[in-house]
Amino acid sequence: LLVALAGCQPDTVCRKEVAPQMKVGLCTIHHLTDGGTEVTTGVDSVTIRAIGNDSLIANNSKSVSQVEMPLRTDSFALTQFVMLYHETEDTVSVYHTNHLQYVSMECGCKVAQTIDSVAYTLHNIEQVDMTIADVTPAKDKNLIIYFRP
């Protein structure tokens, strides 16, 4: 009986493997007078929340260089976020494909996600680069968002 119950214990390894989050780098892009640009890692005083649920990813956070954002795992292949920076809101829409992938007997299946495209408003966001389409537990950034100062 004890052996059977031990297999039902919560396993943080399974949860991390089954529910990876999209990694997003945040940068500030400065336009120089000579026509060049300079990029600095991180933004200051940013608030990020998901649209359609109560997920608050960052709340007026200081010196933020990377955040992890959940993508929807239901039938909808669109996840949207609102980013408040310098009192101006931008919306980032991430279009993605969801498909089931077997992990292991202990962990079961996970929803594997691939980012197809990204759309965004241009109030304070200058550009968004997709660096890696597959969302995995690795530390690599999927997107990099460049804000104007």
Coordinates of N, CA and C in Angstrom, one line a residue, residues 55-134:
S55 N -3.6 36.1 -15.0 CA -2.1 36.0 -14.9 C -1.4 37.3 -14.9
L56 N -0.8 37.6 -13.8 CA 0.0 38.8 -13.7 C 1.5 38.4 -13.7
I57 N 2.2 38.7 -14.8 CA 3.6 38.2 -15.0 C 4.6 39.1 -14.3
A58 N 4.4 40.4 -14.4 CA 5.2 41.4 -13.8 C 4.3 42.5 -13.4
N59 N 4.6 43.1 -12.2 CA 3.7 44.1 -11.6 C 4.6 45.3 -11.3
N60 N 4.7 46.3 -12.2 CA 5.6 47.5 -12.1 C 7.0 47.1 -11.6
S61 N 7.5 46.0 -12.2 CA 8.8 45.5 -11.9 C 9.9 46.3 -12.4
K62 N 11.0 46.4 -11.6 CA 12.2 47.2 -11.9 C 13.3 46.3 -12.5
S63 N 14.0 46.8 -13.4 CA 15.2 46.1 -14.0 C 14.9 44.7 -14.4
V64 N 13.9 44.5 -15.3 CA 13.4 43.2 -15.7 C 14.1 42.9 -17.1
S65 N 14.9 41.8 -17.1 CA 15.5 41.5 -18.4 C 14.9 40.2 -19.0
Q66 N 14.2 39.4 -18.3 CA 13.6 38.2 -18.8 C 12.4 37.8 -18.0
V67 N 11.3 37.4 -18.7 CA 10.1 36.9 -18.0 C 9.7 35.6 -18.6
E68 N 9.0 34.7 -17.9 CA 8.4 33.5 -18.4 C 6.9 33.7 -18.5
M69 N 6.4 33.4 -19.6 CA 5.0 33.6 -19.9 C 4.3 32.4 -20.3
P70 N 3.1 32.0 -19.7 CA 2.4 30.8 -20.1 C 1.7 31.0 -21.4
L71 N 1.6 30.0 -22.2 CA 0.8 30.0 -23.5 C -0.4 29.2 -23.2
R72 N -1.5 29.5 -23.9 CA -2.7 28.7 -23.7 C -2.5 27.3 -24.1
T73 N -3.1 26.4 -23.4 CA -3.0 24.9 -23.8 C -4.3 24.4 -24.2
D74 N -5.3 25.2 -24.2 CA -6.6 24.7 -24.7 C -6.7 24.7 -26.2
S75 N -7.8 24.7 -26.8 CA -8.0 24.6 -28.3 C -7.6 25.9 -29.0
F76 N -7.5 27.0 -28.2 CA -7.2 28.3 -28.8 C -5.7 28.4 -29.0
A77 N -5.3 28.8 -30.2 CA -3.8 28.9 -30.5 C -3.4 30.3 -30.6
L78 N -4.0 31.1 -29.7 CA -3.6 32.5 -29.6 C -3.5 32.9 -28.1
T79 N -2.4 33.5 -27.7 CA -2.3 34.0 -26.4 C -1.9 35.4 -26.5
Q80 N -2.6 36.3 -25.7 CA -2.3 37.7 -25.8 C -1.9 38.3 -24.4
F81 N -0.9 39.2 -24.5 CA -0.4 39.9 -23.3 C -0.5 41.4 -23.4
V82 N -0.8 42.1 -22.3 CA -0.7 43.5 -22.3 C 0.5 43.9 -21.5
M83 N 1.3 44.8 -22.1 CA 2.5 45.3 -21.5 C 2.4 46.8 -21.2
L84 N 2.4 47.2 -20.0 CA 2.3 48.6 -19.6 C 3.8 49.1 -19.3
Y85 N 4.2 50.0 -20.1 CA 5.6 50.6 -20.0 C 5.5 52.1 -20.2
H86 N 6.0 52.9 -19.3 CA 5.9 54.3 -19.4 C 4.5 54.8 -19.6
E87 N 3.6 54.2 -18.8 CA 2.1 54.5 -18.8 C 1.4 54.3 -20.1
T88 N 2.0 53.6 -21.0 CA 1.4 53.3 -22.3 C 1.3 51.8 -22.5
E89 N 0.1 51.3 -23.0 CA -0.1 49.9 -23.1 C 0.2 49.4 -24.6
D90 N 0.9 48.3 -24.7 CA 1.1 47.6 -25.9 C 0.5 46.2 -25.8
T91 N 0.0 45.7 -26.9 CA -0.5 44.3 -26.9 C 0.4 43.4 -27.7
V92 N 0.8 42.3 -27.2 CA 1.5 41.3 -27.9 C 0.7 40.1 -28.1
S93 N 0.5 39.6 -29.4 CA -0.3 38.5 -29.7 C 0.6 37.4 -30.2
V94 N 0.6 36.2 -29.5 CA 1.4 35.1 -29.9 C 0.6 34.0 -30.5
Y95 N 0.8 33.7 -31.8 CA 0.0 32.6 -32.4 C 0.9 31.4 -32.3
H96 N 0.3 30.3 -31.9 CA 1.1 29.1 -31.6 C 0.3 27.9 -31.9
T97 N 1.0 26.8 -32.2 CA 0.4 25.5 -32.4 C 0.6 24.6 -31.2
N98 N -0.4 24.0 -30.7 CA -0.4 23.0 -29.6 C -0.5 21.6 -30.1
H99 N 0.3 20.7 -29.6 CA 0.1 19.3 -29.9 C 0.6 18.4 -28.7
L100 N -0.1 17.3 -28.5 CA 0.3 16.4 -27.4 C 1.5 15.7 -27.7
Q101 N 2.4 15.6 -26.6 CA 3.6 14.9 -26.8 C 3.8 14.0 -25.5
Y102 N 4.1 12.7 -25.7 CA 4.4 11.8 -24.6 C 5.7 12.1 -23.9
V103 N 5.6 12.2 -22.6 CA 6.8 12.5 -21.8 C 7.4 11.2 -21.2
S104 N 6.6 10.6 -20.3 CA 7.0 9.3 -19.7 C 5.8 8.7 -19.0
M105 N 6.0 7.5 -18.5 CA 4.9 6.8 -17.8 C 4.5 7.6 -16.6
E106 N 5.5 8.1 -15.9 CA 5.2 8.9 -14.6 C 4.6 10.2 -14.9
C107 N 5.1 10.9 -15.9 CA 4.6 12.3 -16.2 C 3.4 12.3 -17.2
G108 N 3.2 11.3 -17.9 CA 2.1 11.3 -18.9 C 2.5 12.1 -20.1
C109 N 1.5 12.9 -20.6 CA 1.7 13.7 -21.8 C 1.8 15.2 -21.5
K110 N 2.3 15.9 -22.4 CA 2.4 17.4 -22.2 C 1.8 18.0 -23.5
V111 N 1.5 19.3 -23.4 CA 1.1 20.0 -24.6 C 2.4 20.7 -25.1
A112 N 2.9 20.2 -26.2 CA 4.1 20.9 -26.8 C 3.6 22.1 -27.6
Q113 N 4.4 23.1 -27.6 CA 3.9 24.4 -28.2 C 5.0 24.9 -29.1
T114 N 4.6 25.4 -30.3 CA 5.5 26.0 -31.3 C 4.9 27.3 -31.6
I115 N 5.7 28.4 -31.5 CA 5.3 29.7 -31.9 C 5.3 29.8 -33.4
D116 N 4.2 30.2 -34.0 CA 4.1 30.4 -35.4 C 4.4 31.8 -35.8
S117 N 3.8 32.8 -35.1 CA 4.1 34.2 -35.5 C 3.7 35.0 -34.3
V118 N 4.1 36.3 -34.4 CA 3.9 37.3 -33.3 C 3.4 38.6 -33.9
A119 N 2.4 39.2 -33.4 CA 1.9 40.5 -33.8 C 1.9 41.4 -32.6
Y120 N 2.1 42.7 -32.8 CA 2.2 43.6 -31.7 C 1.9 45.0 -32.1
T121 N 1.5 45.8 -31.1 CA 1.3 47.2 -31.3 C 2.6 47.9 -31.2
L122 N 2.6 49.2 -31.7 CA 3.9 49.9 -31.8 C 3.9 51.2 -31.0
H123 N 3.3 51.2 -29.8 CA 3.3 52.4 -28.9 C 4.6 52.6 -28.3
N124 N 5.1 51.6 -27.5 CA 6.4 51.7 -26.9 C 7.3 50.5 -27.3
I125 N 6.7 49.6 -28.0 CA 7.5 48.5 -28.5 C 8.0 48.9 -29.9
E126 N 9.3 48.7 -30.1 CA 9.9 49.0 -31.4 C 9.9 47.8 -32.3
Q127 N 10.2 46.6 -31.8 CA 10.1 45.4 -32.5 C 10.1 44.2 -31.6
V128 N 9.7 43.0 -32.2 CA 9.8 41.8 -31.4 C 10.4 40.8 -32.4
D129 N 11.5 40.1 -31.9 CA 12.2 39.1 -32.6 C 11.9 37.7 -32.1
M130 N 11.5 36.8 -32.9 CA 11.3 35.4 -32.5 C 12.7 34.7 -32.7
T131 N 13.3 34.2 -31.6 CA 14.6 33.6 -31.7 C 14.5 32.1 -31.8
I132 N 13.6 31.5 -31.0 CA 13.4 30.0 -31.0 C 11.9 29.8 -31.0
A133 N 11.4 29.0 -32.0 CA 9.9 28.8 -32.1 C 9.4 27.7 -31.1
D134 N 10.2 26.7 -30.8 CA 9.7 25.7 -29.9 C 9.9 26.1 -28.4

